[in-house]
Backbone as CSV, one residue per row, in Angstrom:
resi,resn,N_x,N_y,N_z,CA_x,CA_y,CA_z,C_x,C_y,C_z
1,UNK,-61.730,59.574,-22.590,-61.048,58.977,-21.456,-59.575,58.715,-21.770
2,UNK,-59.117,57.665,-23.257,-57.911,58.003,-23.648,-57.192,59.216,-23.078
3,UNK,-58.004,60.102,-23.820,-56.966,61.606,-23.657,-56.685,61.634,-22.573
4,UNK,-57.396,61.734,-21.454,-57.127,62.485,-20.381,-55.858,61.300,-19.637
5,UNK,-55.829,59.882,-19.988,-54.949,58.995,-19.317,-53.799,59.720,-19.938
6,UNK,-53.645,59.941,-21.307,-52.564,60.351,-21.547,-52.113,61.612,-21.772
7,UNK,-52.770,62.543,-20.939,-52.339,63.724,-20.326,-51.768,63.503,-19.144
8,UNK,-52.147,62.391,-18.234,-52.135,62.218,-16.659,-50.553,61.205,-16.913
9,UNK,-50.105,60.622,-17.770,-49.103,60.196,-17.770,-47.915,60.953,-18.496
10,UNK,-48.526,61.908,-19.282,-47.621,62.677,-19.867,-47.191,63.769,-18.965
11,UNK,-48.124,64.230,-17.979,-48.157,65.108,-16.680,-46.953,64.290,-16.079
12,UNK,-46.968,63.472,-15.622,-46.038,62.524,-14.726,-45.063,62.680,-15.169
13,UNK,-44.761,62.203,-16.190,-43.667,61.886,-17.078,-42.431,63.424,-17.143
14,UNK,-43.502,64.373,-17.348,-42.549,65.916,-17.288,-42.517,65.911,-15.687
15,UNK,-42.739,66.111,-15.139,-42.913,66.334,-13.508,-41.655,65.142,-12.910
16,UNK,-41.668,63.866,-13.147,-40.934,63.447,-12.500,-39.345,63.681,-13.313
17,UNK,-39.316,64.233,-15.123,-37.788,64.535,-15.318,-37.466,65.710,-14.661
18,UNK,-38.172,66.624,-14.238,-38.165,67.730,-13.934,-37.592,67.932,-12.141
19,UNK,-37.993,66.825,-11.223,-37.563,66.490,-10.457,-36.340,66.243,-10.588
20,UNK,-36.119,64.926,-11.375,-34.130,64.421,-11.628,-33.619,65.484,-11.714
21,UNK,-34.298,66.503,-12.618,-33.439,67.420,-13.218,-33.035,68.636,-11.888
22,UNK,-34.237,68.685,-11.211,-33.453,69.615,-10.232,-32.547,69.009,-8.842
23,UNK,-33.330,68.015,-8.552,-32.155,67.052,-8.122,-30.685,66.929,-8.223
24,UNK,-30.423,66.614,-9.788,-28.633,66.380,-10.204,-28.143,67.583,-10.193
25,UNK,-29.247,68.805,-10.686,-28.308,70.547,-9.831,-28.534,70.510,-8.937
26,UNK,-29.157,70.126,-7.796,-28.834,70.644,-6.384,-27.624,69.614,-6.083
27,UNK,-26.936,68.432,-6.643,-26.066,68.299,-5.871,-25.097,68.641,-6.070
28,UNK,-24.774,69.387,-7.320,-23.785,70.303,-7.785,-22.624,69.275,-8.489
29,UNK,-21.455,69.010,-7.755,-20.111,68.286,-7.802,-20.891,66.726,-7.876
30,UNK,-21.517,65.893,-8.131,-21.494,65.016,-7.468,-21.990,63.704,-8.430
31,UNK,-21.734,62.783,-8.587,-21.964,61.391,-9.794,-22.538,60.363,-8.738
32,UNK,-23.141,59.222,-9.948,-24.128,58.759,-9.781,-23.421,56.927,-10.069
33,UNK,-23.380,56.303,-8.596,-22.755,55.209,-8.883,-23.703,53.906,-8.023
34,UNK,-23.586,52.751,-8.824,-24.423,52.019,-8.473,-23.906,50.651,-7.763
35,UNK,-24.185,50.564,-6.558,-23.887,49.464,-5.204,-24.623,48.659,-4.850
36,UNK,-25.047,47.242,-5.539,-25.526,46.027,-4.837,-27.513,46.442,-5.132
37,UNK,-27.389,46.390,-6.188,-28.767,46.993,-6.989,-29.360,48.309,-6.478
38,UNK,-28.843,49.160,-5.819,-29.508,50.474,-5.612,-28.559,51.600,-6.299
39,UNK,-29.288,52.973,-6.649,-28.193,53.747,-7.065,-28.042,54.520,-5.804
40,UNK,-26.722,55.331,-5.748,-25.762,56.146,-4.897,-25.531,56.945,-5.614
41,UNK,-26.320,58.485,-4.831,-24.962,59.616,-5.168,-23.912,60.153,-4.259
42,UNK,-22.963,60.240,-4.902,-21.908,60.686,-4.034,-21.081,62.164,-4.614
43,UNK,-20.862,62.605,-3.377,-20.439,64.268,-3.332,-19.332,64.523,-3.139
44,UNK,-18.958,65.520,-3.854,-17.606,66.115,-3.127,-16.581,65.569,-2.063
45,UNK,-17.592,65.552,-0.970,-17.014,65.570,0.245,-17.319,64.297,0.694
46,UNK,-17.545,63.091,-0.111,-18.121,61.842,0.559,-16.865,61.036,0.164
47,UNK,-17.362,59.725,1.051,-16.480,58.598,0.834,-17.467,57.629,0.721
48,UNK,-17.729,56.704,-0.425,-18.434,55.356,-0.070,-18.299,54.054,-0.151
49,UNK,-18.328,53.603,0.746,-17.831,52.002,0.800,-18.636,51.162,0.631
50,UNK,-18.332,49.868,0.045,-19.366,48.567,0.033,-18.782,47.962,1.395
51,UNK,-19.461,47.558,2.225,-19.137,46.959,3.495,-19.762,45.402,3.582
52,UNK,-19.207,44.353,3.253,-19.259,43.436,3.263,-19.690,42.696,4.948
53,UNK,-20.544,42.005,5.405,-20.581,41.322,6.290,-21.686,42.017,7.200
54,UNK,-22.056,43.487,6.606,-22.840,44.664,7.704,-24.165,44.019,7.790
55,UNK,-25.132,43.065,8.697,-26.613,42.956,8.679,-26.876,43.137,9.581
56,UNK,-26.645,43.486,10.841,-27.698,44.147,11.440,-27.449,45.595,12.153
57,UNK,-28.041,46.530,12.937,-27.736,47.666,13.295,-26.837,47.668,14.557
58,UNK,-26.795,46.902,14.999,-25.771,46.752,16.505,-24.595,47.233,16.175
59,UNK,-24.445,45.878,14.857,-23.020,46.236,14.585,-22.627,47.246,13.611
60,UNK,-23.820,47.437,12.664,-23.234,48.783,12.133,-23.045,50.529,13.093
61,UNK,-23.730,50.286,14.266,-23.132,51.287,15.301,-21.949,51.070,15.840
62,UNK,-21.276,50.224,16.069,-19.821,50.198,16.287,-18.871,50.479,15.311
63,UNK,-19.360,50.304,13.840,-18.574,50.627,13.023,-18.453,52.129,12.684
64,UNK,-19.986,52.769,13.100,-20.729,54.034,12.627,-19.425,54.808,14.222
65,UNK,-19.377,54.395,15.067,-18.590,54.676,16.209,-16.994,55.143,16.335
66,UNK,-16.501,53.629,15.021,-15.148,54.069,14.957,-14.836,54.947,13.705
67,UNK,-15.779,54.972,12.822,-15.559,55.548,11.716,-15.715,57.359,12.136
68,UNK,-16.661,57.736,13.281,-16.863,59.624,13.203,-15.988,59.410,14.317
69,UNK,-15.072,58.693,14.639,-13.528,59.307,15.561,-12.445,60.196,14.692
70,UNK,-13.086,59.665,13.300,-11.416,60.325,12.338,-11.716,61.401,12.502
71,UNK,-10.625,62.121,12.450,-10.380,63.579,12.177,-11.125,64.318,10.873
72,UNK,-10.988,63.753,9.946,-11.417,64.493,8.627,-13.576,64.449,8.721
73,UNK,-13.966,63.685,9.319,-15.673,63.655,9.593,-15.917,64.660,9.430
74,UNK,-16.868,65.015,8.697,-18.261,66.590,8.990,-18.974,65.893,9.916
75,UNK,-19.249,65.718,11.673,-20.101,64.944,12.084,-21.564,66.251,12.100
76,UNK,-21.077,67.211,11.569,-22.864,67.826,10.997,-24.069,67.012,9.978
77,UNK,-23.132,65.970,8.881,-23.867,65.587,8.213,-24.293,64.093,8.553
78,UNK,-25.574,63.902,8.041,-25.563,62.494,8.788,-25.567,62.099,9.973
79,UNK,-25.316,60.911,10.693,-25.322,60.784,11.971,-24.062,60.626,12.462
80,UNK,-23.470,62.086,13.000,-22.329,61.444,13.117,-21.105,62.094,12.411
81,UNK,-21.490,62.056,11.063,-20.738,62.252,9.900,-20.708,60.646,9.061
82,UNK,-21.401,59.900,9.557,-21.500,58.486,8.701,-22.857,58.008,8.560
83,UNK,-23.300,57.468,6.945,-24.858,57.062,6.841,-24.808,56.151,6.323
84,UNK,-25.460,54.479,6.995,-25.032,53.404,6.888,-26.606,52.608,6.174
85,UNK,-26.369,52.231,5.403,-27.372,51.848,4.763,-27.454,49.611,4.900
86,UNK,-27.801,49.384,5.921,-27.627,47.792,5.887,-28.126,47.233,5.029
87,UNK,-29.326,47.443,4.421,-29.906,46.340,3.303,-28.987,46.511,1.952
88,UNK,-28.355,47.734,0.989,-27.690,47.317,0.819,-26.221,47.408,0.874
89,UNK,-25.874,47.297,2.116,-24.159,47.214,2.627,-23.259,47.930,2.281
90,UNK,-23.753,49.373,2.479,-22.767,50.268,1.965,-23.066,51.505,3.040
91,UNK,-21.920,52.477,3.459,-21.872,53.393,3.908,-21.342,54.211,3.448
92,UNK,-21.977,55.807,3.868,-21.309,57.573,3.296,-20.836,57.957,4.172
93,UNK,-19.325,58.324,4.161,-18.384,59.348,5.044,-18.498,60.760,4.665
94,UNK,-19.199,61.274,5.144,-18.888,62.844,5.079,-17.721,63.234,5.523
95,UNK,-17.106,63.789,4.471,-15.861,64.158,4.568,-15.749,65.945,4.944
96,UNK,-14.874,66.791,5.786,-15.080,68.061,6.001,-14.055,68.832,5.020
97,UNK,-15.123,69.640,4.829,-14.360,70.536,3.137,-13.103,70.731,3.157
98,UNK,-12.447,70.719,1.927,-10.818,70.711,1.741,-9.834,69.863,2.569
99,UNK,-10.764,68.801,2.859,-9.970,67.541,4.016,-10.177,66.272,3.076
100,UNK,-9.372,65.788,3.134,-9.369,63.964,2.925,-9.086,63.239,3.826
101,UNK,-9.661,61.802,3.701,-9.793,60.740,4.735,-9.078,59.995,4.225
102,UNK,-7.942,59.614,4.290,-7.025,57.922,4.400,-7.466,56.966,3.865
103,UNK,-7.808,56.652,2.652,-8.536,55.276,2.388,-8.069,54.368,2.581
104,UNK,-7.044,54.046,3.443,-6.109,52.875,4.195,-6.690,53.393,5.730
105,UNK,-6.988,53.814,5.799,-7.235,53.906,7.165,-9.030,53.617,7.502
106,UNK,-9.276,53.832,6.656,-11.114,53.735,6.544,-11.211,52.568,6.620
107,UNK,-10.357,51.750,5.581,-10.615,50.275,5.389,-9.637,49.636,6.867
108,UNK,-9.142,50.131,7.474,-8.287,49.440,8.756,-9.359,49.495,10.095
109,UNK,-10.147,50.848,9.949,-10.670,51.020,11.218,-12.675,49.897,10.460
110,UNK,-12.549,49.837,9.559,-13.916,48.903,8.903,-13.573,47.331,9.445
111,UNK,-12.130,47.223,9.048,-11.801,45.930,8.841,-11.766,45.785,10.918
112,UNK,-10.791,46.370,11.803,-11.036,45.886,12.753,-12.400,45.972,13.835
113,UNK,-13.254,46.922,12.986,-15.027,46.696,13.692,-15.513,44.991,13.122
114,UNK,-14.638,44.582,12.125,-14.818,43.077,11.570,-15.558,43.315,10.564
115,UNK,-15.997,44.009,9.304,-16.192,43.656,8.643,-15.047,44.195,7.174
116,UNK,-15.246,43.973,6.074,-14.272,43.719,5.079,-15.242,44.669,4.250
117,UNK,-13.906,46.425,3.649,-14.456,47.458,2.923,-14.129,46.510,1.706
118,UNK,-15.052,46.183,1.195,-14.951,45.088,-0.144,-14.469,46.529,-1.661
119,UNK,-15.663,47.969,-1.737,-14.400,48.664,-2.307,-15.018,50.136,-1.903
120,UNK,-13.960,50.767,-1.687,-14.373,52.519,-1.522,-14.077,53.007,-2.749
121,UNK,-14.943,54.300,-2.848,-15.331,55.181,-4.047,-15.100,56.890,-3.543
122,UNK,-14.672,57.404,-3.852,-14.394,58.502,-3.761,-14.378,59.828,-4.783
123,UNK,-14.671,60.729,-4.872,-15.165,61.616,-5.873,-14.138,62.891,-5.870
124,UNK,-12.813,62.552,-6.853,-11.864,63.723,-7.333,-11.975,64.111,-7.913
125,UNK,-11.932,65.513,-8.224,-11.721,66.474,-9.656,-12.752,65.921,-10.972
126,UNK,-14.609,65.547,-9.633,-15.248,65.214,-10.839,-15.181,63.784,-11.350
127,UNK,-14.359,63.308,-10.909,-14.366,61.625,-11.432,-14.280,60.791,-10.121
128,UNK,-14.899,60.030,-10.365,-15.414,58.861,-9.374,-13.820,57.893,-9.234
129,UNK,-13.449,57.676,-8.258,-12.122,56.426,-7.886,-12.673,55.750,-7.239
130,UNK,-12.121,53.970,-8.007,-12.626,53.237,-7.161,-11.756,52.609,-6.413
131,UNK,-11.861,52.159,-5.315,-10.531,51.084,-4.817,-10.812,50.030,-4.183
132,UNK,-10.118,49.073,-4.271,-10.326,47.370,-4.280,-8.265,47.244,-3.112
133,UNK,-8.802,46.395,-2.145,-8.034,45.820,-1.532,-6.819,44.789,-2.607
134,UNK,-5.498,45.562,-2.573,-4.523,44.286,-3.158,-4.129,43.698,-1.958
135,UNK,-2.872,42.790,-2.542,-2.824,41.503,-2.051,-2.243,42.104,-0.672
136,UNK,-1.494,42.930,-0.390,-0.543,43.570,0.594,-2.068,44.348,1.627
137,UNK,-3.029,43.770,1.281,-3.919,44.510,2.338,-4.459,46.073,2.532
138,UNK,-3.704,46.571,1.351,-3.917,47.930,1.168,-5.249,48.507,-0.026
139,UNK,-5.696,49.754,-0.062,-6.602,49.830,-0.641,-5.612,50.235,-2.156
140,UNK,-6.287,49.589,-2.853,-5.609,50.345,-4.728,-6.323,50.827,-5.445
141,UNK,-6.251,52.000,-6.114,-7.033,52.740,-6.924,-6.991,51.836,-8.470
142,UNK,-8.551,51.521,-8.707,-8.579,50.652,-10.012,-8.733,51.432,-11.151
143,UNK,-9.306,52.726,-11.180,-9.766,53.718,-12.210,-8.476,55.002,-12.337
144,UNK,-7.205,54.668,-11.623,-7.269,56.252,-11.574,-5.228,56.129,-11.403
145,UNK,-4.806,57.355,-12.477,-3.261,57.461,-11.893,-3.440,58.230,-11.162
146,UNK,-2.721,57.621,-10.071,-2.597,57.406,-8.563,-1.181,58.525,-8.773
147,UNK,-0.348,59.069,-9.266,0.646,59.538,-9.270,0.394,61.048,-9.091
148,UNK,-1.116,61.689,-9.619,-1.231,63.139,-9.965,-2.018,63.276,-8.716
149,UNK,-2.181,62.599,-7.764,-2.847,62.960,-6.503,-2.102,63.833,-5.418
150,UNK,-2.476,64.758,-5.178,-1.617,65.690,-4.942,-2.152,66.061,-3.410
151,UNK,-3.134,66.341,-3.076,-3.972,66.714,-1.174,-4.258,65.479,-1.178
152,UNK,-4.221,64.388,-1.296,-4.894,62.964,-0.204,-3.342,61.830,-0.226
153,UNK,-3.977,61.227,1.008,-2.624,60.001,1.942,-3.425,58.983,1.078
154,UNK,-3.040,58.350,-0.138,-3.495,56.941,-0.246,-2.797,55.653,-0.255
């Protein structure tokens, strides 16, 4: 009986790395960041925010509303082009290939649906940026010289 438990967990055990493993290649470009005890992956083409104040769905449709007006949205992906996760308070901007989204502007059109982008994350050249609101109300990149950014308005 031993044996066979620990065939049936050793079965598991390959089967579910084997999953991760095809998982983190199918998303190709894309890292693995963690928001308010859940993990997040984020792609290429995403934007993700911690959204402070988001609990119930009413209002995350008004936000989900002003956010797929921008120009840069894939509204193919997601609903919209935005996937809002309320329990824990974070949303994905699908962003449309070889386009960037304003991360002053994400956090302007968040902030006047009323709630506060506490920080957006964004995925360049392979590395994750994070940004945190300074004092001037603007979003600031905490991880990253900001000087070699060359296709995005930040």
């Amino acid at each position: 009986m031993a044996r066979y438990l620990f065939f049936d967990i050793t079965f598991c055990m390959k089967k579910t790395l084997l999953i991760i493993l095809l998982l983190t290649l199918s998303y190709g470009q894309s890292k693995i960041i963690t928001m308010n005890n859940d993990v997040v992956i984020i792609s290429q083409d995403e934007v993700v925010v911690e959204v402070l104040g988001m609990v119930c769905s009413l209002c995350a449709y008004g936000l989900e509303k002003g956010l797929s007006d921008l120009d840069e949205i894939n509204k193919k992906k997601y609903d919209n082009g935005i996937y809002i996760d309320i329990n824990n308070q974070y949303i994905k901007i699908s962003v449309l290939k070889n386009k960037s989204v304003d991360i002053d502007q994400v956090a302007s059109v968040i902030r006047d649906s009323g709630f506060e982008a506490n920080t957006i994350f964004e995925l360049q050249d392979n590395e994750v940026i994070e940004y945190k609101l300074d004092k001037s109300n603007k979003m600031k990149p905490m991880n990253h010289d900001h000087n070699h950014d060359k296709d995005h308005n930040h």
